[in-house]
mmCIF file of C-alpha atoms in Angstrom:
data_model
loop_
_atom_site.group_PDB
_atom_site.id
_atom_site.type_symbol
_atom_site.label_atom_id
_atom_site.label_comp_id
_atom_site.label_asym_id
_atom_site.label_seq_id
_atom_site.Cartn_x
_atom_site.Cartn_y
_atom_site.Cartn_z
ATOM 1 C CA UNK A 1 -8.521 -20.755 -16.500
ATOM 2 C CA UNK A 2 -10.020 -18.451 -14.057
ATOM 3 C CA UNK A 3 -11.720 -15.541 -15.421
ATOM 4 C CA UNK A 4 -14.386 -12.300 -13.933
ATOM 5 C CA UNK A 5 -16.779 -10.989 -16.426
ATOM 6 C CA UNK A 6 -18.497 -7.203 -15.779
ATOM 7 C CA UNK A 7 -20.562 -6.404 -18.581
ATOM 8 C CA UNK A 8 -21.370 -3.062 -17.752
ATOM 9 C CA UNK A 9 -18.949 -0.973 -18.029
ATOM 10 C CA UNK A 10 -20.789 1.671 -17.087
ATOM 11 C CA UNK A 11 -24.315 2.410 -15.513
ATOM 12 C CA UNK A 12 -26.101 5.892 -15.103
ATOM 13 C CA UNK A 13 -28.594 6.023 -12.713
ATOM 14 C CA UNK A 14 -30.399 9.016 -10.996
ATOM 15 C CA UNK A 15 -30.634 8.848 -7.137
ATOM 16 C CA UNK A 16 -33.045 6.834 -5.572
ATOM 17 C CA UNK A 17 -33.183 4.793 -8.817
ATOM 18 C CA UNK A 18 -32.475 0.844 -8.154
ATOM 19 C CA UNK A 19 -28.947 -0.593 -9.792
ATOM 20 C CA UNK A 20 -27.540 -4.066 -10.074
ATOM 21 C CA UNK A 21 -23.919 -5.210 -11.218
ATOM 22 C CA UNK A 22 -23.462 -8.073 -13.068
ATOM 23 C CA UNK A 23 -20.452 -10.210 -12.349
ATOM 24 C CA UNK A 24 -19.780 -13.616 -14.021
ATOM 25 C CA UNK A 25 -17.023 -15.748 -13.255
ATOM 26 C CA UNK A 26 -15.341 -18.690 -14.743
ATOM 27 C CA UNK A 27 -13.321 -21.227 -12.528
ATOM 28 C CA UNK A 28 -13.071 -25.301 -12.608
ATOM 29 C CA UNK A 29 -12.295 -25.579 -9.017
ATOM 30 C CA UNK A 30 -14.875 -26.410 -6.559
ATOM 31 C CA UNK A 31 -13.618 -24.566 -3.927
ATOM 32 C CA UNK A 32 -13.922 -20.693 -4.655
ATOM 33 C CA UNK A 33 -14.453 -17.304 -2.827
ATOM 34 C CA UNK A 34 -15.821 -14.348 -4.957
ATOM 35 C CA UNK A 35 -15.628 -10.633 -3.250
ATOM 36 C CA UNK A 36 -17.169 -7.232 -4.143
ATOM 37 C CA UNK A 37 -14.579 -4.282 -4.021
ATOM 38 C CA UNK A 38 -16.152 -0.486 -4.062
ATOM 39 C CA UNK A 39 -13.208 1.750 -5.389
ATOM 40 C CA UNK A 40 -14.358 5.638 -4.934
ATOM 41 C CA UNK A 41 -13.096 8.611 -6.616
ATOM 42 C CA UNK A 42 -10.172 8.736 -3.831
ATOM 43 C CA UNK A 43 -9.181 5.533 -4.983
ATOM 44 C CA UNK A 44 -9.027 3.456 -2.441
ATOM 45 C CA UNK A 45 -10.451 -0.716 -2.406
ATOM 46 C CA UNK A 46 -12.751 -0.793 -0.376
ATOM 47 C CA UNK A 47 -13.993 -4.359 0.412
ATOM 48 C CA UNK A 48 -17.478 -5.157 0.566
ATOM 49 C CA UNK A 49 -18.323 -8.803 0.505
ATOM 50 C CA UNK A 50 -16.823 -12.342 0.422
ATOM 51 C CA UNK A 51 -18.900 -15.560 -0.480
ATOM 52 C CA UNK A 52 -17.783 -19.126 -0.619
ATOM 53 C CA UNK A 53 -18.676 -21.357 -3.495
ATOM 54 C CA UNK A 54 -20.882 -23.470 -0.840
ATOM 55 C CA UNK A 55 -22.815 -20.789 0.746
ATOM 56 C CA UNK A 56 -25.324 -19.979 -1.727
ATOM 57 C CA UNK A 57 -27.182 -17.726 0.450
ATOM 58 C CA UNK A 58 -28.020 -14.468 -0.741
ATOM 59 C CA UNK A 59 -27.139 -11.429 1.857
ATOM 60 C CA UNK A 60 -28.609 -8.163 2.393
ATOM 61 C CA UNK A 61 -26.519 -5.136 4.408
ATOM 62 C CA UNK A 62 -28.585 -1.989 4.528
ATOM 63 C CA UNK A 63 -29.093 -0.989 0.829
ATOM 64 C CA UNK A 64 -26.605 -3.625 -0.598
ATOM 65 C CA UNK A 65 -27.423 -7.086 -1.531
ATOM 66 C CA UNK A 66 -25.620 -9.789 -3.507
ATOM 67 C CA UNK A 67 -27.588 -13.046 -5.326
ATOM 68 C CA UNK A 68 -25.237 -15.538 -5.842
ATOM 69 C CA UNK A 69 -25.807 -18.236 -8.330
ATOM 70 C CA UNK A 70 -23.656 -21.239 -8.937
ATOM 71 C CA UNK A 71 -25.575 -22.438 -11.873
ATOM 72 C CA UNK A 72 -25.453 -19.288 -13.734
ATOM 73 C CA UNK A 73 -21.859 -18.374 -12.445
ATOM 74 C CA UNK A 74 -22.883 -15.423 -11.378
ATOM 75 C CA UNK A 75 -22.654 -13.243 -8.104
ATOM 76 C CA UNK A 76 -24.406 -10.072 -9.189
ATOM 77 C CA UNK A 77 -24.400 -6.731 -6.749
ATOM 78 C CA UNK A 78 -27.745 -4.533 -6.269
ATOM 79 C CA UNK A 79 -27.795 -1.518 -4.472
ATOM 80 C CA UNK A 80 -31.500 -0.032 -3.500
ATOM 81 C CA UNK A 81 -32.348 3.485 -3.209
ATOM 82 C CA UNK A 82 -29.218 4.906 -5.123
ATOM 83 C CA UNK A 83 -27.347 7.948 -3.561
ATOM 84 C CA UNK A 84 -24.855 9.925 -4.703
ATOM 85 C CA UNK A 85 -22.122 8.611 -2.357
ATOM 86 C CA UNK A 86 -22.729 5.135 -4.273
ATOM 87 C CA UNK A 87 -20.739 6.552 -7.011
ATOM 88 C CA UNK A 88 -17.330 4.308 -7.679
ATOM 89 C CA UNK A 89 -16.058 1.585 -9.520
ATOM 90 C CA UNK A 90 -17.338 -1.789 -8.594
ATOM 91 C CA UNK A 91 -15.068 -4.542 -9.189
ATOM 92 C CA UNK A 92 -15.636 -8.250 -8.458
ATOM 93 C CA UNK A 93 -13.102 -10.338 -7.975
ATOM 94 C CA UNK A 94 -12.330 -14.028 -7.498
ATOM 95 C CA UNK A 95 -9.910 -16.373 -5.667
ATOM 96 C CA UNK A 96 -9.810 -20.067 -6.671
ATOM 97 C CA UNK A 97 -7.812 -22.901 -4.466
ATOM 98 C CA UNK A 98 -6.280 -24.547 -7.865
ATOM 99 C CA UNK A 99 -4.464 -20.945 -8.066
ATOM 100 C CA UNK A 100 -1.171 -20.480 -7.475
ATOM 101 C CA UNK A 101 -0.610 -17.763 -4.562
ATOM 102 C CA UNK A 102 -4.245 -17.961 -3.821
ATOM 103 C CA UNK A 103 -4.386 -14.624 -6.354
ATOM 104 C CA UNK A 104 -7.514 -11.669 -6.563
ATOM 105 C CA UNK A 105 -8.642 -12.159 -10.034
ATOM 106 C CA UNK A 106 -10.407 -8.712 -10.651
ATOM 107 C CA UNK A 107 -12.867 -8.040 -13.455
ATOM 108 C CA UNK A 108 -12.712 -4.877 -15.125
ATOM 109 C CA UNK A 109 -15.018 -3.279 -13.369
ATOM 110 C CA UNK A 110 -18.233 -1.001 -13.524
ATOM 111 C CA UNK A 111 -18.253 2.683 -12.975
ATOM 112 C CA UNK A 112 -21.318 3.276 -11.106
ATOM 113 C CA UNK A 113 -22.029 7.231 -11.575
ATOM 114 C CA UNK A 114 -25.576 8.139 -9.272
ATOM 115 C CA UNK A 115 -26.927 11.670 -10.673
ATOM 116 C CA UNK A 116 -29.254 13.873 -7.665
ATOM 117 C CA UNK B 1 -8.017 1.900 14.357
ATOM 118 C CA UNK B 2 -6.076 -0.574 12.137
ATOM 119 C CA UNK B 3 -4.933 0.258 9.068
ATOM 120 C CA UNK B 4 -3.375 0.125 5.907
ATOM 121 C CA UNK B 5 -1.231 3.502 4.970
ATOM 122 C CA UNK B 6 0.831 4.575 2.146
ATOM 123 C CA UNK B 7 3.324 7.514 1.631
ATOM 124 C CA UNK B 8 3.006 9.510 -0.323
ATOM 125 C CA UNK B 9 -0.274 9.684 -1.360
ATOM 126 C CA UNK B 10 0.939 11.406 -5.080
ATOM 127 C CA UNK B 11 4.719 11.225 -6.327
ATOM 128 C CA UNK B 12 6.023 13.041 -8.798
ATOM 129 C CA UNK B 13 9.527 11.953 -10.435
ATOM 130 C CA UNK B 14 11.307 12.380 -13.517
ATOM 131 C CA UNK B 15 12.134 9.760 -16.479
ATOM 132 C CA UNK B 16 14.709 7.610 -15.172
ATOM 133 C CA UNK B 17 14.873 8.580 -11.528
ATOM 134 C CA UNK B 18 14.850 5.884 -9.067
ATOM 135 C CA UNK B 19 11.726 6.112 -6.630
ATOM 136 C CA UNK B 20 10.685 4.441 -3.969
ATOM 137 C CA UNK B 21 7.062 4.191 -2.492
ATOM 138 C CA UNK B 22 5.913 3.342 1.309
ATOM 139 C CA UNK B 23 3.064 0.725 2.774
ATOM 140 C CA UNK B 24 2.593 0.344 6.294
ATOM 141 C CA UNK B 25 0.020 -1.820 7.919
ATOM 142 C CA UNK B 26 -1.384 -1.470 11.630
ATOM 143 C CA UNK B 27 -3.569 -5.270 10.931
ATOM 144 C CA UNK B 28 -0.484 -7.478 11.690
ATOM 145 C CA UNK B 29 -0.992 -9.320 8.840
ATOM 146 C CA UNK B 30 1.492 -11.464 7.181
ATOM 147 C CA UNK B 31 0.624 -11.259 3.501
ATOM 148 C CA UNK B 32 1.553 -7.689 1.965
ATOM 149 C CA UNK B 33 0.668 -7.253 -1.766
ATOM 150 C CA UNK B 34 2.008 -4.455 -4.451
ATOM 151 C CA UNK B 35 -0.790 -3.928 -7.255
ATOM 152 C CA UNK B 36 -0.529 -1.544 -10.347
ATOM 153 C CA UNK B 37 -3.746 0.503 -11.416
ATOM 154 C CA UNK B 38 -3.799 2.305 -14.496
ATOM 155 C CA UNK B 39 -6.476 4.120 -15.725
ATOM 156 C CA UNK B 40 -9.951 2.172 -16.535
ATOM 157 C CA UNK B 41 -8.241 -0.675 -15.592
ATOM 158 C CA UNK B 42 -8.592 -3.464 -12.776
ATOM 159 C CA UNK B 43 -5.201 -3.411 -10.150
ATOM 160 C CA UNK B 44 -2.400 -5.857 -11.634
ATOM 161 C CA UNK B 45 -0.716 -8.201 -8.917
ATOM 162 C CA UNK B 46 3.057 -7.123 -9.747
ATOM 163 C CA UNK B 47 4.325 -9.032 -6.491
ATOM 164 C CA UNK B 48 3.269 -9.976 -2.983
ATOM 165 C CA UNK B 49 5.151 -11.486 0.814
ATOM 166 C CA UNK B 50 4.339 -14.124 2.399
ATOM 167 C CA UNK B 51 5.762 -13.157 5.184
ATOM 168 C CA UNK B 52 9.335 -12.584 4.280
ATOM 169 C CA UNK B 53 8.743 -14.931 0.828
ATOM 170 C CA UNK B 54 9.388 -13.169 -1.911
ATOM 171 C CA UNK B 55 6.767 -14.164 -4.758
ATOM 172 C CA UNK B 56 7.351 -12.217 -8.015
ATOM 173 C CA UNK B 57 4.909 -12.152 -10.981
ATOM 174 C CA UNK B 58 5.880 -13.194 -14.424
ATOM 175 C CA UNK B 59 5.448 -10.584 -16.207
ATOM 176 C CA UNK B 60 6.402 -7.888 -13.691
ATOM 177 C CA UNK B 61 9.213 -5.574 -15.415
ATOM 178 C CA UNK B 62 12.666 -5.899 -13.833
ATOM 179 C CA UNK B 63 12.471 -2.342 -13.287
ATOM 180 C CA UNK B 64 10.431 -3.048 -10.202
ATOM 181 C CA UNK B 65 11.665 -4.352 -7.054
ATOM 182 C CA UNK B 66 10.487 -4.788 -3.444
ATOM 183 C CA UNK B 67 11.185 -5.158 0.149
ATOM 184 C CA UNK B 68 10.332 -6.066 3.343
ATOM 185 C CA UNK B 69 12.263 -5.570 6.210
ATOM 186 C CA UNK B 70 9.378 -6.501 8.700
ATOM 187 C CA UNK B 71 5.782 -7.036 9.221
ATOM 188 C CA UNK B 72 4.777 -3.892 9.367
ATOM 189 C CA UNK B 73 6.344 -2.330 6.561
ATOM 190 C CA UNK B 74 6.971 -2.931 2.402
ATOM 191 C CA UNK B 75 8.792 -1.254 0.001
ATOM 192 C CA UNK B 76 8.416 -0.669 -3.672
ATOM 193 C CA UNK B 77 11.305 0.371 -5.668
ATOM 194 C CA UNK B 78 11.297 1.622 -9.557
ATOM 195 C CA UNK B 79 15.031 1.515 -10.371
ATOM 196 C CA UNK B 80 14.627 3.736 -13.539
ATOM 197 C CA UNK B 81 10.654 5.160 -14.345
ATOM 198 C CA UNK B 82 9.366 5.474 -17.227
ATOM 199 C CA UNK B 83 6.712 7.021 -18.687
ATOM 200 C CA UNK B 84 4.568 4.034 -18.973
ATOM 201 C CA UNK B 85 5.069 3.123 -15.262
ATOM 202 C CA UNK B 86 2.480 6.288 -14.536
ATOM 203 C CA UNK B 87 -0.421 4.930 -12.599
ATOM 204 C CA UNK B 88 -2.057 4.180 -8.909
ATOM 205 C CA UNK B 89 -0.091 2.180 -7.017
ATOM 206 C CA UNK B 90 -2.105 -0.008 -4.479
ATOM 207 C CA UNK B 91 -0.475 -1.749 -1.346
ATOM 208 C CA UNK B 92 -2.678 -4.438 0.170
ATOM 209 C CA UNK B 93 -2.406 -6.926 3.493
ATOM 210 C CA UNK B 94 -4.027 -10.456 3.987
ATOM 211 C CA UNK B 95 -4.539 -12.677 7.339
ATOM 212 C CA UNK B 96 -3.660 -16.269 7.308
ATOM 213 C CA UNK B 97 -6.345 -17.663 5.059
ATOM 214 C CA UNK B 98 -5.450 -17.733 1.753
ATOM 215 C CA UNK B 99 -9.315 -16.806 1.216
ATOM 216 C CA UNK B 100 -9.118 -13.975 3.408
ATOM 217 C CA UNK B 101 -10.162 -10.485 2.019
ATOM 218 C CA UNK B 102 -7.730 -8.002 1.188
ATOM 219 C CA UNK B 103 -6.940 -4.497 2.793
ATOM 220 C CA UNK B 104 -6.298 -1.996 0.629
ATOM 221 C CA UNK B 105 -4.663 1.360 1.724
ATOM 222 C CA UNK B 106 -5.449 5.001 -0.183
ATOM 223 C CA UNK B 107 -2.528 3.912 -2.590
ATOM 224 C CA UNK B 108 0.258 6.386 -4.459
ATOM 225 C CA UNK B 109 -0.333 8.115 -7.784
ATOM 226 C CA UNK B 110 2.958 8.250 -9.789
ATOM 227 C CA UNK B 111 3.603 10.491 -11.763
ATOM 228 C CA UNK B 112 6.768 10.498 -14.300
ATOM 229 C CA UNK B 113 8.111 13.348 -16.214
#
């Protein structure tokens, strides 16, 4: 079975401050795509990254990166230089090809609350 | 620009009362999704379109119902609220990949009296 692990279920940081999310997933397929969702106060999803299960590259975006490790299973989320608008829930999410309806299998995710 | 939108933004109905909630999408896209979100929790799929497919979760209630009368446009219909059906409601669209991301619009906050 598929499953999205997030830890934290809540971080405090002050702005400025350095955070990473930890995400760990569980699949058997090979073929995999794991995505970062931000979801604000407003709530709105707002999508933030997809990776495939062969592109081990890490990426960078401004102040977001992502580290993706197959042999750990995990795709963890950092966000440099903290600011206030960062605040949200984080949820990562997985979609696996052995799935029926190719379906977003969501962690619980991590409320993310950046003090000034 | 393209969107996803949803109407209304906060609905307020009584115990019983059918209601019926809006998604509209601007992208074109032919997958339209229907997630519940209560509080602290992730969004649960309840059902989604493949274009006009219907594909209906297993455990979605019988008490919720959907349609789609085009591309653009998707329905969600509580037949009889109750007090436990309170939460975000979250419309989403897909492209043609089945590993495409997922657009989510501003959703609807139901509440049930």
């Amino acid at each position: 079975a598929q499953k999205v692990t997030q830890a934290q279920t809540e971080i405090s940081v002050v702005e400025k401050e350095d955070v990473t999310l930890d995400c760990v997933y569980e699949t058997r397929d090979t073929t995999y795509y794991l995505f970062w969702y931000k979801q604000p106060p407003s709530g709105e999803l707002v999508f933030l990254i997809r990776r495939n299960s062969f592109d081990e590259q890490n990426e960078i975006s401004g102040r977001y990166s992502w580290n993706f490790q197959k042999s750990t299973s995990s795709f963890n989320f950092t966000i440099t230089a903290s600011q206030v608008v960062d605040s949200a829930v984080y949820f990562c999410a997985l979609i696996w090809s052995g799935g029926s309806n190719y379906k977003l299998t969501f962690g619980k995710g991590t409320l993310l609350t950046v003090n000034p | 620009d393209a969107m996803v939108i949803q109407n209304p933004r906060y609905q307020v109905t009584q115990f019983g009362k059918p209601v019926t909630l809006s998604c509209s999408q601007t992208l074109n896209h032919n997958v339209m999704y229907w997630y519940q979100q209560k509080s602290s929790q992730a969004p649960k799929l309840l059902f989604h379109y493949y274009d006009k497919d219907f594909n209906n979760e297993a455990d979605t209630p019988d008490n919720f119902q959907s349609r789609r009368p085009n591309t653009s446009f998707c329905f969600l219909d509580i037949r009889s609220p109750g007090l436990g059906d309170a939460a975000m409601y979250l419309c989403a669209t897909r492209g043609d990949s089945d590993y495409n991301e997922q657009f989510f619009g501003p959703g609807t906050r139901l509440t049930v009296l």
